XYZ file of C-alpha atoms in Angstrom:
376
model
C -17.206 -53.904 11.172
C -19.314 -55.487 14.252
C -22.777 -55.051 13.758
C -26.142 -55.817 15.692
C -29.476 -55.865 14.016
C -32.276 -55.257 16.599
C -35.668 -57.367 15.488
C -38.318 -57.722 17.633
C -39.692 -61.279 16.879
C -37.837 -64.679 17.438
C -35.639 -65.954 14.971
C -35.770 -69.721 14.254
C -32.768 -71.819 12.358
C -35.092 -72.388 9.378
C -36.258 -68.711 9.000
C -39.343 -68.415 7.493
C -41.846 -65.446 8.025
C -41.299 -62.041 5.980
C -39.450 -60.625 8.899
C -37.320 -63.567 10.223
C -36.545 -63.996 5.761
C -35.103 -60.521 5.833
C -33.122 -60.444 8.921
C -31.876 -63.886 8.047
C -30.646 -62.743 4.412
C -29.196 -59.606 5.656
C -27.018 -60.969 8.819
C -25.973 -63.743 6.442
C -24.759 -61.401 3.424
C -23.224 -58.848 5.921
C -21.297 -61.833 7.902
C -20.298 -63.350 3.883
C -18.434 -60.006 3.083
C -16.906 -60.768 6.847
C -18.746 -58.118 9.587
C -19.139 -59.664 13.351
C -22.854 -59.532 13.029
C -24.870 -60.100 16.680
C -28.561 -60.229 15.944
C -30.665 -59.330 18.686
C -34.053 -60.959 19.643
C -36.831 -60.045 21.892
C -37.189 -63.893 22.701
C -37.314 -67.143 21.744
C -33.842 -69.764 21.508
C -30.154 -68.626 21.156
C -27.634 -70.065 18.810
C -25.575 -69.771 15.991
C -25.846 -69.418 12.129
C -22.698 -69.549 10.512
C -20.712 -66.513 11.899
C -24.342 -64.981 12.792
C -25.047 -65.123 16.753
C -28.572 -64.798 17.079
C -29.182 -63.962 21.084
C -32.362 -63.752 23.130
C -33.116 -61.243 25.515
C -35.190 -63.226 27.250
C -37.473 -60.498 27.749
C -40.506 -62.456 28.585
C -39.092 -65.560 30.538
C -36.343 -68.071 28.844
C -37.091 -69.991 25.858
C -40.533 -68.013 25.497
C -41.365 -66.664 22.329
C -43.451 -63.432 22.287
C -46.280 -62.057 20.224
C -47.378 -58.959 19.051
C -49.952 -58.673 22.404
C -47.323 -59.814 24.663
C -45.252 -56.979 23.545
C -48.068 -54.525 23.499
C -48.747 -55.931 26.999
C -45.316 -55.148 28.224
C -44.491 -51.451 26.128
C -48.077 -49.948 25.793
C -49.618 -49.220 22.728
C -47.038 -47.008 21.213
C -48.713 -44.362 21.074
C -46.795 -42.397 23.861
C -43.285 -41.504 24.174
C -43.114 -43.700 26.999
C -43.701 -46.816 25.068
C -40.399 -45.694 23.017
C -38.240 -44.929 25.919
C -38.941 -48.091 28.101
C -37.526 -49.933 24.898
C -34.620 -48.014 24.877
C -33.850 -48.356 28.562
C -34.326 -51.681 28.665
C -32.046 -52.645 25.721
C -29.246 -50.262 27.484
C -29.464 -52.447 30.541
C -29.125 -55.884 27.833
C -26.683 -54.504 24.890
C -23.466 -52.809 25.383
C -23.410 -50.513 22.258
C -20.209 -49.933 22.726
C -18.571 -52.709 20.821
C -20.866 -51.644 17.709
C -19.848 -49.395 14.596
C -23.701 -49.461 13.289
C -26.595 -50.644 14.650
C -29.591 -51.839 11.930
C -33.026 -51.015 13.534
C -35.393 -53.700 12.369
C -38.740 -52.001 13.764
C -39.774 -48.501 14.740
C -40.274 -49.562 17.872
C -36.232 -48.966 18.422
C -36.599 -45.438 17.085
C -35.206 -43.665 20.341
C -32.609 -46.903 20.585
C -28.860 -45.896 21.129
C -29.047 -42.308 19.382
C -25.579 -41.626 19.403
C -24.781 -44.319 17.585
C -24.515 -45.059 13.653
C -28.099 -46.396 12.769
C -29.944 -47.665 9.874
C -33.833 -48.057 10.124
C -35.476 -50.103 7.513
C -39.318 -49.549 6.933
C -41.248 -52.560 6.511
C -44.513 -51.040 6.363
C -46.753 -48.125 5.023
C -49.287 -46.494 6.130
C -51.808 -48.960 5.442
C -50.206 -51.271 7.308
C -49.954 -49.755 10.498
C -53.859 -48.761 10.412
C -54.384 -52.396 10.975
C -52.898 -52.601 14.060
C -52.264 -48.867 15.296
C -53.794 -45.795 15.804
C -53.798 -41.931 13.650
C -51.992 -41.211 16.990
C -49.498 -43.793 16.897
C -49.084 -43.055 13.528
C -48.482 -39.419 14.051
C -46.299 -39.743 16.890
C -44.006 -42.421 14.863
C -43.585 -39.537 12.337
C -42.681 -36.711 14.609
C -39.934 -39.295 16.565
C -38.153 -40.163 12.718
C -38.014 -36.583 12.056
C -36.163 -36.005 15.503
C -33.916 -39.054 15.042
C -33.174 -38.063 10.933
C -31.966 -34.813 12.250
C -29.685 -36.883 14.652
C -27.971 -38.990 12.211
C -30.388 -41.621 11.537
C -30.646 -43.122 8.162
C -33.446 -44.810 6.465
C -34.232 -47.429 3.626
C -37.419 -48.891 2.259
C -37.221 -51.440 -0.158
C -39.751 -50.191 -2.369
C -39.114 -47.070 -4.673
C -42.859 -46.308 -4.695
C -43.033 -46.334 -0.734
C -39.411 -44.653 -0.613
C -40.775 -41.587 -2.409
C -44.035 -41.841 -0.186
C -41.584 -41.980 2.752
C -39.520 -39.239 1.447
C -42.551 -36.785 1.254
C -44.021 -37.703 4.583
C -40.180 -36.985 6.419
C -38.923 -33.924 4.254
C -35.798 -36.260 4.128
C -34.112 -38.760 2.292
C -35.672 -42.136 2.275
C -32.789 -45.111 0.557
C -34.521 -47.521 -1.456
C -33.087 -50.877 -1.409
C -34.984 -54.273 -1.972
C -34.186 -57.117 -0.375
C -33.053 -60.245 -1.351
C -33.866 -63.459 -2.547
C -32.189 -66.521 -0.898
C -32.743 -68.437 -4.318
C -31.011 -71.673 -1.667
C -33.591 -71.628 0.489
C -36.327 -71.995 -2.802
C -34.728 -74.994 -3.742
C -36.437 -77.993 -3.399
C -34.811 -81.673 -4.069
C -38.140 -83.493 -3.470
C -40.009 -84.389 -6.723
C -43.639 -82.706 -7.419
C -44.808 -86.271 -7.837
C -43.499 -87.222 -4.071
C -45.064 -84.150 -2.334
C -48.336 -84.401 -3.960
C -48.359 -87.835 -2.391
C -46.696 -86.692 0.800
C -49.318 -83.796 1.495
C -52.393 -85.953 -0.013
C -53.190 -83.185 -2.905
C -54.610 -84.016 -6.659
C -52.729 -85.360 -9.126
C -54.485 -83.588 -11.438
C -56.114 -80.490 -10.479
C -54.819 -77.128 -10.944
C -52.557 -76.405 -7.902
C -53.007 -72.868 -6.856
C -50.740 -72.206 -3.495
C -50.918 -69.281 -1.298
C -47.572 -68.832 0.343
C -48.590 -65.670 3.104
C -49.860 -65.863 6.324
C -53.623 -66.223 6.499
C -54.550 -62.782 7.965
C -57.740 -61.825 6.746
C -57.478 -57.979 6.422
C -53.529 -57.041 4.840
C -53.488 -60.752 2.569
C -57.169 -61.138 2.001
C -56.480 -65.014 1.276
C -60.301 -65.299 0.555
C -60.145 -63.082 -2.521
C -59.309 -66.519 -4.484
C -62.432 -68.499 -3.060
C -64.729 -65.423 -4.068
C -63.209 -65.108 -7.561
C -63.239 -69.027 -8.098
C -66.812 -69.249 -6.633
C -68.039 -66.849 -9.835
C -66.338 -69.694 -12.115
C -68.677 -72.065 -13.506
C -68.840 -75.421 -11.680
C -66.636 -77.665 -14.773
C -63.921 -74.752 -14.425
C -64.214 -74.626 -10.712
C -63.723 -77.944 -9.721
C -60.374 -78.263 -12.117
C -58.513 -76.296 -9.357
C -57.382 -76.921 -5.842
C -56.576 -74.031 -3.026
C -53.693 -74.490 -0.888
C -53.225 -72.332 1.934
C -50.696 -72.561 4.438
C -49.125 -69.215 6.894
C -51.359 -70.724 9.507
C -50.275 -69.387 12.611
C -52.160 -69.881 15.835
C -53.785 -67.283 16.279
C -55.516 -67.308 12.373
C -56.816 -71.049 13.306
C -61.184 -69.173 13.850
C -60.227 -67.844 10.341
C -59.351 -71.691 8.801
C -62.666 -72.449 9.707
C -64.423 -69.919 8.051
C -62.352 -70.208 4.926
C -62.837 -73.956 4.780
C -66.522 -73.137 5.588
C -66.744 -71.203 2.470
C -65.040 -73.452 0.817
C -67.280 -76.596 0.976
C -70.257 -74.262 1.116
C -69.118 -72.994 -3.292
C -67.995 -77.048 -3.758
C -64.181 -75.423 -3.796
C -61.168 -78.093 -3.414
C -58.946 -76.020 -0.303
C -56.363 -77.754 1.767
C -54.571 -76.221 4.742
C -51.358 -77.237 4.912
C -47.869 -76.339 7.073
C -44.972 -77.264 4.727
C -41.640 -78.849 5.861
C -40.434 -75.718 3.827
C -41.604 -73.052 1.814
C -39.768 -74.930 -1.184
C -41.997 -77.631 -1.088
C -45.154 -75.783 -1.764
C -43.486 -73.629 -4.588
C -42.066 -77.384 -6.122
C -45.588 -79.123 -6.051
C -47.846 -75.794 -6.918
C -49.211 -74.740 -10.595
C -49.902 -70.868 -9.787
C -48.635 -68.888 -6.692
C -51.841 -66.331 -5.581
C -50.960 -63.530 -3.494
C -54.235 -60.944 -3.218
C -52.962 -58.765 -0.475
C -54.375 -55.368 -0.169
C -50.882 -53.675 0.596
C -47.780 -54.362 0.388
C -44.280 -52.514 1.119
C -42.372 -55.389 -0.247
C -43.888 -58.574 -0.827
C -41.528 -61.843 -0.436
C -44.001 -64.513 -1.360
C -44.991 -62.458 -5.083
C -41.142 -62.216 -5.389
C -40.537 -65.587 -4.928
C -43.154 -66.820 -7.282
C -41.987 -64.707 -9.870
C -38.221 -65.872 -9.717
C -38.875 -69.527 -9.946
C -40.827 -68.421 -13.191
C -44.671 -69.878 -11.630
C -47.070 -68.101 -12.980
C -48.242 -65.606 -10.710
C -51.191 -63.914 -9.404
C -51.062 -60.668 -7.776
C -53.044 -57.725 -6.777
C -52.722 -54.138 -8.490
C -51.192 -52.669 -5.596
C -48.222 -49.924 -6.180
C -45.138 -52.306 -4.904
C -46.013 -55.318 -7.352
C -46.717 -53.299 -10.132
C -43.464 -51.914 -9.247
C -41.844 -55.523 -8.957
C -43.230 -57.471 -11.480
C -40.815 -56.160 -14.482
C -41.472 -57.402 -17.603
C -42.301 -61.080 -16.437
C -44.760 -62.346 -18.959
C -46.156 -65.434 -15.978
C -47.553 -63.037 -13.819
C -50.775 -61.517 -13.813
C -52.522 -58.624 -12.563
C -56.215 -57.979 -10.976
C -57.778 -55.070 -10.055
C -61.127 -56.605 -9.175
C -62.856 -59.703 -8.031
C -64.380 -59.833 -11.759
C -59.984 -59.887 -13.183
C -59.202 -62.414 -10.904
C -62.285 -64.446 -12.076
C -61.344 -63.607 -15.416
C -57.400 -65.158 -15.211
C -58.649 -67.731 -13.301
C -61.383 -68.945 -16.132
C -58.434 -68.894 -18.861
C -56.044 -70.364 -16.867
C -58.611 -73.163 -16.501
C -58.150 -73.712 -20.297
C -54.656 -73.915 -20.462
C -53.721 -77.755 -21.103
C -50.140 -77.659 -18.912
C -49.435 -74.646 -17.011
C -45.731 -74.325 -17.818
C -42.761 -72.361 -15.298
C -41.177 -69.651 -17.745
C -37.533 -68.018 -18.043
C -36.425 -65.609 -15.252
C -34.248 -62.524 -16.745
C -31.093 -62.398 -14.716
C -31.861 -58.850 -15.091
C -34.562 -58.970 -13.097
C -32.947 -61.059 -10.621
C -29.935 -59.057 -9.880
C -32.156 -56.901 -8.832
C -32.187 -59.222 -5.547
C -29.376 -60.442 -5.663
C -28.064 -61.997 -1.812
C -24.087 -61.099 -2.102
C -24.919 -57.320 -2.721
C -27.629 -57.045 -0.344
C -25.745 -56.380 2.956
C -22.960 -53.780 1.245
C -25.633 -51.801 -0.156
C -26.649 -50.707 3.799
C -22.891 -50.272 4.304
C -22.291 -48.189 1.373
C -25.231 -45.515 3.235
C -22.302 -45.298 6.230
């Protein structure tokens, strides 16, 4: 089969956000079980991945890559049909459709994209989610356009069962739940912990508590660990040290504020950009991820399958994901995180455990691209 995924954001070689992780895995384990896969990109650089051709459309000059306002800027606010339709004239002018058996939408924004062909949409957030950057309206009117293009063919998958049931209610129709995957090679890391403690300039011997998402303050709440660890008392406090990283540019007002609070409660924090990803999960003791909602969550799934014991918050999709994984941990409230962080404090080592291969199949990166296939 040929195949083009449409994503809005800019791929890079190294992929490493939630979004570029996903459409990474999936053009990769489509391409394995040999599909032509072309994977479309708003903007940023073209090349090749293996048998992968990831092509910009240049859409906002050559070699630029585009944000979130930049694409507002250019589409509206989505919260009119209009927004939709420019979209999908725009990528019939770039994308001859023709040469495709099924097209994978990777955003909503493509919802009125190439209707008469084959399509899979896969729903990366909830409701929550879009309240932090949308409107009821937008909302409302993203609903009423899935119903129209469900009754024309359109199929789609959430990779939560929780928010596929959600889904399910809210459309009347059939919502596919499939998880993605985890690229267990891009985890691996063959630098010691020893070497990148002394590469990044971190403690020898404090507590290493890493926080692998992006540091956006309302969806991640990064600062849920300073506020729990600030209620710690000073001896128990002051055996840890915070490493954030995710630090995109436009979260750089929010490193101050964090690092603020940090010196203000005497906590050890470090802002960091790794290499990789690997390196942080290789050097760190605990992975923390607090976020407030979730329709997946990469970075909990990746702490839990490299066995570090893991922090998360009682949200539907990790209680959903965590199995029966005796490292990780689960907080309701500031006073529970406190709590796991005060006996974790009192732990001598902090040891990795064993990873069911149960559990992990449940990921697994062959399957992943067959099991959108198999909806054909």
């Amino acid at each position: 089969m040929r195949i083009a995924i449409l994503n809005l954001w800019s791929i890079s070689e190294n992929a490493i956000g939630g979004t570029e992780r996903f459409v990474d895995d999936f053009s990769m384990s489509l391409a394995k079980h040999g599909h032509t896969v072309d994977v479309y990109m708003f903007s940023g650089t073209s090349f090749q991945k293996g048998n992968v051709n990831f092509i910009s459309l240049d859409l906002f000059g050559k070699g630029v890559i585009a944000d979130e306002y930049m694409i507002q800027e250019k589409f509206g606010d989505f919260n009119t049909i209009e927004s939709y339709d420019k979209v999908a004239s725009l990528l019939k002018e770039k994308i001859d459709a023709s040469i495709y058996d099924f097209i994978h939408l990777n955003s909503h924004f493509f919802l009125k994209c190439f209707s008469n062909k084959k399509r899979i949409l896969t729903m990366h957030s909830n409701y929550q989610e879009f309240m932090v950057l949308g409107t009821e309206d937008a909302y409302q009117l993203m609903i009423d356009i899935l119903k129209e293009e469900i009754n024309h063919g359109l199929k789609v998958v959430c990779p939560s069962l929780y928010y596929g049931k959600e889904w399910s209610k809210i459309l009347g129709s059939p919502v596919y739940t499939i998880y993605h995957a985890i690229n267990q090679d891009r985890l691996k890391c063959n630098i010691s912990k020893e070497e990148l403690i002394k590469k990044y300039g971190l403690s020898s011997t404090k507590i290493k508590i890493l926080l692998p998402s992006r540091l956006e303050p309302i969806q991640k709440r990064p600062k849920l660990v300073l506020e729990a660890l600030k209620d710690l008392k000073i001896e128990e406090r002051t055996k840890y040290q915070v490493i954030f990283t995710g630090i995109d540019t436009q979260y750089e007002p929010y490193v101050k504020e964090l690092d603020t609070f940090s010196k203000e409660y005497n906590i050890d924090s470090k802002f960091i950009m790794f290499d990789h990803i690997s390196e942080g999960y290789q050097l760190c003791d605990i992975v923390c991820v607090p976020s407030k909602s979730e329709s997946f969550g990469y970075s909990a799934i990746e702490g839990i399958s490299l066995g570090i014991p893991t922090i998360l918050s009682s949200i539907p999709t990790y209680l959903e994901l965590k199995g029966d994984n005796s490292n990780v941990y689960i907080f309701q409230s500031i006073s529970d995180f406190r709590d796991i962080l005060e006996e974790l404090s009192h732990v001598e080592i902090i040891e990795r455990g064993v990873v069911s291969s149960v559990w992990l199949d449940q990921f697994d990166l062959d399957e992943f691209g067959d099991k959108y296939v198999e909806l054909l």
